[in-house]
mmCIF file of C-alpha atoms and ligand atoms in Angstrom:
data_model
loop_
_atom_site.group_PDB
_atom_site.id
_atom_site.type_symbol
_atom_site.label_atom_id
_atom_site.label_comp_id
_atom_site.label_asym_id
_atom_site.label_seq_id
_atom_site.Cartn_x
_atom_site.Cartn_y
_atom_site.Cartn_z
ATOM 1 C CA MET X 1 -5.959 -1.967 -14.496
ATOM 2 C CA LYS X 2 -7.970 -3.407 -17.398
ATOM 3 C CA THR X 3 -4.840 -5.068 -18.785
ATOM 4 C CA LEU X 4 -4.183 -6.661 -15.393
ATOM 5 C CA ILE X 5 -7.800 -7.857 -15.192
ATOM 6 C CA LYS X 6 -7.607 -9.391 -18.667
ATOM 7 C CA ARG X 7 -4.429 -11.283 -17.790
ATOM 8 C CA LEU X 8 -5.865 -12.528 -14.502
ATOM 9 C CA VAL X 9 -9.205 -13.733 -15.881
ATOM 10 C CA GLU X 10 -7.588 -15.540 -18.796
ATOM 11 C CA THR X 11 -5.137 -17.431 -16.587
ATOM 12 C CA TRP X 12 -5.894 -21.096 -15.941
ATOM 13 C CA GLY X 13 -6.650 -21.959 -12.297
ATOM 14 C CA PRO X 14 -9.432 -24.335 -11.266
ATOM 15 C CA SER X 15 -9.772 -25.044 -7.524
ATOM 16 C CA GLY X 16 -6.698 -26.830 -6.206
ATOM 17 C CA ARG X 17 -4.574 -25.832 -9.187
ATOM 18 C CA GLU X 18 -3.966 -22.135 -8.585
ATOM 19 C CA GLU X 19 -0.198 -22.115 -9.323
ATOM 20 C CA ALA X 20 -0.325 -20.112 -12.558
ATOM 21 C CA VAL X 21 -2.513 -17.441 -10.991
ATOM 22 C CA ARG X 22 -0.266 -17.339 -7.960
ATOM 23 C CA GLN X 23 2.845 -16.826 -10.100
ATOM 24 C CA LEU X 24 1.148 -13.972 -11.919
ATOM 25 C CA VAL X 25 0.126 -12.303 -8.637
ATOM 26 C CA GLN X 26 3.618 -12.806 -7.173
ATOM 27 C CA ALA X 27 5.238 -11.053 -10.112
ATOM 28 C CA GLU X 28 2.770 -8.159 -9.884
ATOM 29 C CA ILE X 29 3.240 -7.452 -6.175
ATOM 30 C CA GLU X 30 6.777 -8.481 -5.181
ATOM 31 C CA ASP X 31 8.181 -4.942 -5.384
ATOM 32 C CA HIS X 32 5.450 -3.560 -3.128
ATOM 33 C CA VAL X 33 5.469 -5.887 -0.095
ATOM 34 C CA ASP X 34 7.734 -6.529 2.898
ATOM 35 C CA SER X 35 7.312 -10.289 2.919
ATOM 36 C CA MET X 36 5.677 -12.918 0.791
ATOM 37 C CA THR X 37 5.123 -16.581 1.631
ATOM 38 C CA ILE X 38 3.356 -19.502 0.017
ATOM 39 C CA SER X 39 1.063 -21.273 2.474
ATOM 40 C CA PRO X 40 1.106 -25.082 2.856
ATOM 41 C CA MET X 41 -2.124 -25.281 0.776
ATOM 42 C CA GLY X 42 -0.731 -23.052 -1.982
ATOM 43 C CA GLY X 43 -2.133 -19.652 -1.047
ATOM 44 C CA LEU X 44 -0.033 -16.514 -1.308
ATOM 45 C CA HIS X 45 0.361 -14.310 1.774
ATOM 46 C CA ALA X 46 1.928 -10.899 1.310
ATOM 47 C CA ILE X 47 2.517 -8.600 4.284
ATOM 48 C CA VAL X 48 3.026 -4.856 4.351
ATOM 49 C CA ASN X 49 4.352 -3.233 7.547
ATOM 50 C CA PRO X 50 4.687 -6.403 9.662
ATOM 51 C CA GLY X 51 4.358 -5.778 13.402
ATOM 52 C CA GLY X 52 2.613 -2.477 12.819
ATOM 53 C CA GLY X 53 -0.337 -2.380 15.209
ATOM 54 C CA THR X 54 -3.696 -3.732 14.129
ATOM 55 C CA LYS X 55 -3.463 -6.747 11.817
ATOM 56 C CA LEU X 56 -5.900 -6.339 8.958
ATOM 57 C CA MET X 57 -6.360 -9.264 6.583
ATOM 58 C CA LEU X 58 -7.678 -8.712 3.058
ATOM 59 C CA ALA X 59 -8.622 -11.889 1.178
ATOM 60 C CA ALA X 60 -9.506 -12.787 -2.405
ATOM 61 C CA HIS X 61 -9.585 -16.272 -3.898
ATOM 62 C CA MET X 62 -7.437 -17.227 -6.860
ATOM 63 C CA ASP X 63 -9.350 -20.335 -7.941
ATOM 64 C CA GLU X 64 -12.191 -20.537 -10.444
ATOM 65 C CA ILE X 65 -14.885 -23.173 -10.997
ATOM 66 C CA GLY X 66 -13.935 -26.055 -13.284
ATOM 67 C CA ILE X 67 -14.301 -29.769 -13.902
ATOM 68 C CA ILE X 68 -12.422 -32.996 -13.125
ATOM 69 C CA ILE X 69 -12.326 -36.056 -15.381
ATOM 70 C CA SER X 70 -14.054 -39.027 -13.747
ATOM 71 C CA HIS X 71 -14.407 -41.644 -16.522
ATOM 72 C CA ILE X 72 -13.255 -42.318 -20.096
ATOM 73 C CA ASP X 73 -15.267 -44.623 -22.377
ATOM 74 C CA GLN X 74 -14.046 -46.768 -25.293
ATOM 75 C CA GLU X 75 -14.907 -44.108 -27.884
ATOM 76 C CA GLY X 76 -12.798 -41.543 -26.013
ATOM 77 C CA PHE X 77 -15.724 -39.544 -24.574
ATOM 78 C CA THR X 78 -15.146 -38.583 -20.957
ATOM 79 C CA ARG X 79 -17.432 -37.856 -18.033
ATOM 80 C CA PHE X 80 -16.662 -35.254 -15.420
ATOM 81 C CA HIS X 81 -17.563 -33.945 -12.001
ATOM 82 C CA PRO X 82 -17.903 -30.233 -11.299
ATOM 83 C CA LEU X 83 -15.315 -28.378 -9.221
ATOM 84 C CA GLY X 84 -17.505 -25.855 -7.461
ATOM 85 C CA GLY X 85 -20.939 -24.592 -8.464
ATOM 86 C CA VAL X 86 -20.845 -25.256 -12.194
ATOM 87 C CA ASN X 87 -24.036 -24.081 -13.894
ATOM 88 C CA LEU X 88 -25.167 -27.079 -15.962
ATOM 89 C CA GLU X 89 -27.526 -24.895 -18.030
ATOM 90 C CA THR X 90 -24.567 -23.082 -19.559
ATOM 91 C CA CYS X 91 -22.379 -26.164 -20.063
ATOM 92 C CA VAL X 92 -23.562 -27.509 -23.412
ATOM 93 C CA GLY X 93 -21.307 -26.306 -26.230
ATOM 94 C CA HIS X 94 -18.890 -24.824 -23.756
ATOM 95 C CA ARG X 95 -15.146 -25.294 -24.189
ATOM 96 C CA VAL X 96 -12.856 -26.673 -21.509
ATOM 97 C CA ARG X 97 -9.120 -26.114 -21.335
ATOM 98 C CA PHE X 98 -6.632 -28.338 -19.530
ATOM 99 C CA GLU X 99 -3.335 -27.346 -17.983
ATOM 100 C CA ASP X 100 -1.248 -28.245 -21.050
ATOM 101 C CA GLY X 101 -3.604 -26.390 -23.398
ATOM 102 C CA THR X 102 -5.614 -29.474 -24.452
ATOM 103 C CA MET X 103 -9.167 -28.435 -25.377
ATOM 104 C CA ALA X 104 -12.534 -30.196 -25.369
ATOM 105 C CA VAL X 105 -16.171 -29.292 -25.951
ATOM 106 C CA ILE X 106 -19.109 -30.303 -23.764
ATOM 107 C CA GLY X 107 -21.850 -32.339 -25.411
ATOM 108 C CA VAL X 108 -25.189 -33.618 -24.121
ATOM 109 C CA GLU X 109 -26.969 -36.943 -24.629
ATOM 110 C CA GLN X 110 -30.384 -37.174 -26.293
ATOM 111 C CA ARG X 111 -32.952 -36.778 -23.528
ATOM 112 C CA SER X 112 -36.692 -37.368 -23.259
ATOM 113 C CA GLU X 113 -37.187 -34.285 -21.067
ATOM 114 C CA ARG X 114 -35.614 -31.782 -23.397
ATOM 115 C CA LYS X 115 -37.124 -28.726 -21.748
ATOM 116 C CA LYS X 116 -35.402 -29.320 -18.430
ATOM 117 C CA PRO X 117 -31.755 -28.347 -17.925
ATOM 118 C CA PRO X 118 -29.384 -31.274 -18.471
ATOM 119 C CA ARG X 119 -28.200 -33.284 -15.526
ATOM 120 C CA LEU X 120 -24.560 -33.992 -14.873
ATOM 121 C CA GLU X 121 -24.890 -37.612 -16.017
ATOM 122 C CA ASN X 122 -26.174 -36.423 -19.431
ATOM 123 C CA LEU X 123 -23.066 -34.375 -20.162
ATOM 124 C CA TYR X 124 -19.736 -35.501 -21.594
ATOM 125 C CA LEU X 125 -16.524 -34.055 -22.967
ATOM 126 C CA ASP X 126 -15.551 -34.539 -26.627
ATOM 127 C CA PHE X 127 -11.828 -34.221 -27.358
ATOM 128 C CA GLY X 128 -12.218 -34.848 -31.076
ATOM 129 C CA VAL X 129 -10.855 -38.400 -30.789
ATOM 130 C CA SER X 130 -12.443 -41.785 -31.497
ATOM 131 C CA SER X 131 -10.873 -44.070 -28.919
ATOM 132 C CA ALA X 132 -9.814 -44.194 -25.289
ATOM 133 C CA GLN X 133 -6.201 -44.662 -26.430
ATOM 134 C CA ASP X 134 -6.245 -41.339 -28.279
ATOM 135 C CA CYS X 135 -7.937 -39.457 -25.427
ATOM 136 C CA PRO X 136 -5.406 -36.833 -24.297
ATOM 137 C CA VAL X 137 -6.483 -36.713 -20.630
ATOM 138 C CA LYS X 138 -6.667 -39.182 -17.771
ATOM 139 C CA VAL X 139 -9.020 -39.628 -14.827
ATOM 140 C CA GLY X 140 -8.244 -36.938 -12.243
ATOM 141 C CA ASP X 141 -7.141 -34.291 -14.736
ATOM 142 C CA MET X 142 -8.719 -30.901 -14.109
ATOM 143 C CA GLY X 143 -10.092 -28.417 -16.605
ATOM 144 C CA ALA X 144 -11.265 -24.826 -16.519
ATOM 145 C CA PHE X 145 -13.756 -23.144 -18.814
ATOM 146 C CA ASP X 146 -12.327 -21.303 -21.776
ATOM 147 C CA ARG X 147 -13.614 -17.907 -22.859
ATOM 148 C CA SER X 148 -11.756 -14.747 -23.695
ATOM 149 C CA PHE X 149 -12.185 -11.438 -21.886
ATOM 150 C CA ILE X 150 -14.318 -8.705 -23.497
ATOM 151 C CA ALA X 151 -15.217 -5.159 -22.517
ATOM 152 C CA LEU X 152 -18.710 -3.848 -23.324
ATOM 153 C CA GLY X 153 -18.096 -0.200 -22.567
ATOM 154 C CA ASP X 154 -17.513 -0.012 -18.816
ATOM 155 C CA ARG X 155 -18.780 -3.536 -18.351
ATOM 156 C CA LEU X 156 -16.173 -6.252 -18.266
ATOM 157 C CA VAL X 157 -17.060 -9.837 -19.104
ATOM 158 C CA ALA X 158 -15.059 -13.010 -18.450
ATOM 159 C CA LYS X 159 -15.385 -16.615 -17.313
ATOM 160 C CA SER X 160 -13.629 -16.050 -13.996
ATOM 161 C CA MET X 161 -14.493 -12.598 -12.670
ATOM 162 C CA ASP X 162 -15.324 -14.751 -9.610
ATOM 163 C CA ASP X 163 -12.901 -14.009 -8.077
ATOM 164 C CA ARG X 164 -10.059 -12.728 -10.215
ATOM 165 C CA ILE X 165 -11.713 -9.314 -10.001
ATOM 166 C CA GLY X 166 -11.162 -9.527 -6.231
ATOM 167 C CA VAL X 167 -7.542 -10.520 -6.858
ATOM 168 C CA ALA X 168 -7.126 -7.548 -9.214
ATOM 169 C CA ILE X 169 -8.649 -5.189 -6.609
ATOM 170 C CA LEU X 170 -6.217 -6.389 -3.929
ATOM 171 C CA ILE X 171 -3.248 -5.985 -6.285
ATOM 172 C CA GLU X 172 -4.330 -2.484 -7.272
ATOM 173 C CA THR X 173 -4.923 -1.534 -3.617
ATOM 174 C CA LEU X 174 -1.474 -2.831 -2.711
ATOM 175 C CA ARG X 175 0.167 -0.794 -5.440
ATOM 176 C CA GLN X 176 -1.663 2.435 -4.662
ATOM 177 C CA MET X 177 -1.587 2.431 -0.883
ATOM 178 C CA LYS X 178 0.720 4.656 1.130
ATOM 179 C CA ARG X 179 2.785 3.171 3.955
ATOM 180 C CA PRO X 180 0.038 2.017 6.384
ATOM 181 C CA GLN X 181 0.041 2.341 10.170
ATOM 182 C CA HIS X 182 -1.396 -1.182 10.393
ATOM 183 C CA GLU X 183 0.009 -4.557 9.495
ATOM 184 C CA VAL X 184 -1.814 -5.287 6.249
ATOM 185 C CA GLN X 185 -2.045 -8.934 5.236
ATOM 186 C CA PHE X 186 -2.968 -9.677 1.638
ATOM 187 C CA ALA X 187 -4.174 -13.272 1.365
ATOM 188 C CA PHE X 188 -4.681 -14.743 -2.091
ATOM 189 C CA THR X 189 -6.539 -17.899 -1.147
ATOM 190 C CA VAL X 190 -7.174 -21.311 -2.723
ATOM 191 C CA GLN X 191 -10.117 -23.705 -3.080
ATOM 192 C CA GLU X 192 -12.886 -21.225 -2.306
ATOM 193 C CA GLU X 193 -15.206 -22.649 -4.941
ATOM 194 C CA VAL X 194 -15.166 -26.132 -3.418
ATOM 195 C CA GLY X 195 -16.333 -24.991 0.017
ATOM 196 C CA LEU X 196 -14.209 -22.100 1.351
ATOM 197 C CA ARG X 197 -11.384 -24.522 2.135
ATOM 198 C CA GLY X 198 -8.295 -22.329 1.891
ATOM 199 C CA ALA X 199 -9.312 -19.197 3.777
ATOM 200 C CA GLY X 200 -9.706 -20.712 7.251
ATOM 201 C CA PRO X 201 -6.171 -22.144 7.400
ATOM 202 C CA ALA X 202 -4.871 -18.874 5.889
ATOM 203 C CA ALA X 203 -6.511 -16.864 8.671
ATOM 204 C CA PHE X 204 -5.286 -19.318 11.294
ATOM 205 C CA GLY X 205 -1.727 -18.721 10.128
ATOM 206 C CA LEU X 206 -2.020 -14.961 9.753
ATOM 207 C CA ASP X 207 -4.002 -14.520 13.002
ATOM 208 C CA PRO X 208 -5.571 -11.162 11.998
ATOM 209 C CA ASP X 209 -7.401 -8.739 14.307
ATOM 210 C CA LEU X 210 -10.001 -8.155 11.617
ATOM 211 C CA ALA X 211 -10.605 -9.327 8.064
ATOM 212 C CA ILE X 212 -12.327 -8.230 4.882
ATOM 213 C CA ALA X 213 -12.856 -10.546 1.919
ATOM 214 C CA VAL X 214 -13.347 -9.146 -1.579
ATOM 215 C CA ASP X 215 -15.554 -11.280 -3.814
ATOM 216 C CA VAL X 216 -18.449 -11.048 -6.252
ATOM 217 C CA THR X 217 -22.156 -11.047 -5.432
ATOM 218 C CA LEU X 218 -25.383 -11.428 -7.405
ATOM 219 C CA THR X 219 -27.434 -8.493 -8.645
ATOM 220 C CA GLY X 220 -31.178 -7.956 -8.911
ATOM 221 C CA ASP X 221 -31.125 -5.745 -11.987
ATOM 222 C CA THR X 222 -31.741 -8.156 -14.885
ATOM 223 C CA PRO X 223 -35.095 -9.108 -16.498
ATOM 224 C CA ARG X 224 -37.111 -11.064 -13.941
ATOM 225 C CA GLY X 225 -34.008 -11.372 -11.800
ATOM 226 C CA VAL X 226 -33.888 -12.220 -8.109
ATOM 227 C CA LYS X 227 -35.396 -9.640 -5.771
ATOM 228 C CA MET X 228 -32.198 -8.097 -4.496
ATOM 229 C CA ALA X 229 -31.161 -4.515 -3.794
ATOM 230 C CA VAL X 230 -27.756 -4.732 -5.523
ATOM 231 C CA VAL X 231 -27.318 -3.283 -9.023
ATOM 232 C CA LEU X 232 -24.388 -3.200 -11.418
ATOM 233 C CA GLY X 233 -22.692 0.203 -11.365
ATOM 234 C CA GLY X 234 -24.202 1.246 -8.023
ATOM 235 C CA GLY X 235 -20.871 1.006 -6.212
ATOM 236 C CA PRO X 236 -19.335 -1.851 -4.243
ATOM 237 C CA ALA X 237 -21.747 -3.706 -1.971
ATOM 238 C CA ILE X 238 -21.123 -3.999 1.752
ATOM 239 C CA LYS X 239 -22.196 -7.459 2.833
ATOM 240 C CA VAL X 240 -24.575 -7.608 5.769
ATOM 241 C CA ARG X 241 -25.528 -11.255 5.478
ATOM 242 C CA ASP X 242 -25.239 -14.243 3.181
ATOM 243 C CA LYS X 243 -26.035 -17.918 3.476
ATOM 244 C CA ARG X 244 -23.125 -18.716 5.778
ATOM 245 C CA MET X 245 -22.331 -15.553 7.650
ATOM 246 C CA ILE X 246 -23.626 -12.508 9.434
ATOM 247 C CA SER X 247 -21.005 -9.838 8.868
ATOM 248 C CA ASP X 248 -19.527 -8.368 12.009
ATOM 249 C CA PRO X 249 -21.491 -5.107 12.491
ATOM 250 C CA ARG X 250 -18.253 -3.310 13.430
ATOM 251 C CA ILE X 251 -16.760 -4.188 10.048
ATOM 252 C CA VAL X 252 -19.951 -3.103 8.286
ATOM 253 C CA ASP X 253 -19.832 0.204 10.204
ATOM 254 C CA LEU X 254 -16.134 0.644 9.392
ATOM 255 C CA MET X 255 -16.784 0.268 5.661
ATOM 256 C CA VAL X 256 -19.884 2.474 5.717
ATOM 257 C CA SER X 257 -18.154 5.280 7.660
ATOM 258 C CA ARG X 258 -15.121 5.372 5.363
ATOM 259 C CA ALA X 259 -17.368 5.281 2.288
ATOM 260 C CA GLU X 260 -19.535 8.129 3.585
ATOM 261 C CA GLU X 261 -16.567 10.282 4.595
ATOM 262 C CA ALA X 262 -15.007 9.913 1.163
ATOM 263 C CA GLY X 263 -18.285 10.172 -0.759
ATOM 264 C CA ILE X 264 -17.888 6.697 -2.264
ATOM 265 C CA PRO X 265 -21.208 5.266 -3.526
ATOM 266 C CA HIS X 266 -22.022 1.921 -1.943
ATOM 267 C CA GLN X 267 -24.859 -0.552 -1.543
ATOM 268 C CA PHE X 268 -25.918 -3.092 1.060
ATOM 269 C CA GLU X 269 -25.908 -6.773 0.268
ATOM 270 C CA VAL X 270 -28.201 -9.410 1.700
ATOM 271 C CA LEU X 271 -27.565 -12.588 -0.253
ATOM 272 C CA GLN X 272 -29.756 -15.634 -0.008
ATOM 273 C CA ARG X 273 -27.484 -18.127 -1.754
ATOM 274 C CA GLY X 274 -23.712 -18.466 -1.628
ATOM 275 C CA SER X 275 -20.977 -17.204 0.618
ATOM 276 C CA THR X 276 -17.353 -16.077 0.616
ATOM 277 C CA ASP X 277 -14.004 -16.602 2.300
ATOM 278 C CA ALA X 278 -15.144 -14.135 4.982
ATOM 279 C CA ALA X 279 -17.429 -16.824 6.434
ATOM 280 C CA ALA X 280 -14.526 -19.237 6.896
ATOM 281 C CA ILE X 281 -12.199 -16.559 8.258
ATOM 282 C CA GLN X 282 -14.819 -15.461 10.798
ATOM 283 C CA LEU X 283 -14.868 -18.954 12.350
ATOM 284 C CA THR X 284 -11.091 -19.342 12.661
ATOM 285 C CA ARG X 285 -9.311 -19.640 16.040
ATOM 286 C CA ALA X 286 -11.477 -17.898 18.669
ATOM 287 C CA GLY X 287 -13.380 -16.050 15.925
ATOM 288 C CA VAL X 288 -12.353 -13.064 13.800
ATOM 289 C CA PRO X 289 -14.334 -9.853 13.211
ATOM 290 C CA ALA X 290 -14.981 -10.275 9.496
ATOM 291 C CA GLY X 291 -16.894 -8.709 6.652
ATOM 292 C CA CYS X 292 -16.936 -8.677 2.879
ATOM 293 C CA LEU X 293 -16.747 -6.029 0.208
ATOM 294 C CA SER X 294 -18.716 -7.442 -2.713
ATOM 295 C CA ILE X 295 -18.456 -6.584 -6.380
ATOM 296 C CA PRO X 296 -21.846 -6.701 -8.115
ATOM 297 C CA CYS X 297 -21.671 -9.343 -10.853
ATOM 298 C CA ARG X 298 -24.251 -10.619 -13.330
ATOM 299 C CA TYR X 299 -24.259 -14.216 -14.594
ATOM 300 C CA ILE X 300 -22.041 -15.649 -11.837
ATOM 301 C CA HIS X 301 -20.732 -19.158 -12.567
ATOM 302 C CA THR X 302 -21.474 -18.864 -16.293
ATOM 303 C CA PRO X 303 -18.906 -18.304 -19.085
ATOM 304 C CA SER X 304 -19.762 -14.608 -19.090
ATOM 305 C CA GLU X 305 -19.590 -13.098 -15.624
ATOM 306 C CA MET X 306 -20.120 -9.336 -15.896
ATOM 307 C CA VAL X 307 -18.881 -6.565 -13.601
ATOM 308 C CA ASP X 308 -18.815 -2.778 -13.932
ATOM 309 C CA MET X 309 -15.421 -1.057 -13.972
ATOM 310 C CA ASN X 310 -16.785 1.817 -11.876
ATOM 311 C CA ASP X 311 -17.664 -0.564 -9.031
ATOM 312 C CA VAL X 312 -14.176 -2.042 -9.272
ATOM 313 C CA GLU X 313 -12.464 1.348 -9.030
ATOM 314 C CA LYS X 314 -14.721 2.442 -6.168
ATOM 315 C CA ALA X 315 -13.879 -0.760 -4.282
ATOM 316 C CA VAL X 316 -10.171 0.040 -4.553
ATOM 317 C CA ASN X 317 -10.861 3.584 -3.339
ATOM 318 C CA LEU X 318 -12.818 2.322 -0.347
ATOM 319 C CA LEU X 319 -10.098 -0.136 0.673
ATOM 320 C CA LEU X 320 -7.507 2.645 0.389
ATOM 321 C CA GLU X 321 -9.645 4.833 2.672
ATOM 322 C CA ILE X 322 -9.878 2.043 5.242
ATOM 323 C CA LEU X 323 -6.137 1.383 5.159
ATOM 324 C CA SER X 324 -5.128 5.042 5.409
ATOM 325 C CA LYS X 325 -6.968 5.801 8.655
ATOM 326 C CA SER X 326 -6.871 4.428 12.191
ATOM 327 C CA ILE X 327 -9.083 1.469 12.941
ATOM 328 C CA ASN X 328 -10.882 1.167 16.278
ATOM 329 C CA ILE X 329 -13.240 -1.725 16.501
HETATM 330 CO CO1 LIG R 1 -17.907 -18.516 -7.027
HETATM 331 ZN ZN1 LIG R 2 -16.033 -16.176 -5.392
#
């Protein structure tokens, strides 16, 4: 699974440009599903056992945070807007990759308030050129951050664990699961980082009876970190609430019961900032019972997002438990 994770996190796919990730996922799952379609917005929907009773949707987003070129000056320096919640504190000196492999580094202007984090208007991209004519990108081109995958023991670090780790968990679940009694809908969604835009239409099309998103969440286990009960390595976290949703208590209970029966360690997540595809799915059509299985992750939206492999494996185990038994909600 580590090899799969490395390939997924190193694939280029800022919000709205998920094609390369989608192709990788398609190739990994095509032998294991009954049908596979590409949604009008570019998401990938794979179904196992269509027509088989309860329709359970599992969702993970393929996109990662990135940038979009907004202006090019005469010296060939460009300005950019963030795609999603880019952390400006970690931008300076960072490298950005474009679809064709073009690279740039992020620089910062001289500022009077040097102790404060830079503001967006202070930052620029340097492509190593001296004129607008030589600048290899144009306004509207999108970039993603560039950083290779590393493993620190059981802890895996990459620029796009959010949410390629969720994508990897769905793929692994798909491969390991036995023929389910339910219709299981695997939705690899788009444009989550720019406001949960892909998941709602995906759920509208799939019309599930219940849904679980798999995404990352913050932890409270770093020096002077946020006061939060989630720790790395403590097992997957069952979301109870975040900024945009209250998880359906029936979905919370479903996850807790299956975890307890199988002796899978788990934690409860109450997140003050941020949300996931589950929030958008929940508000689709007449409403969908929805919840989220969260993977504890340090340093979210920085070049080095860190997860624990044990949490990842336990999340797969928990999803397999849910899929293998009857669901009455
Ligand atoms: Co995110
Ligand atoms: Zn995410």
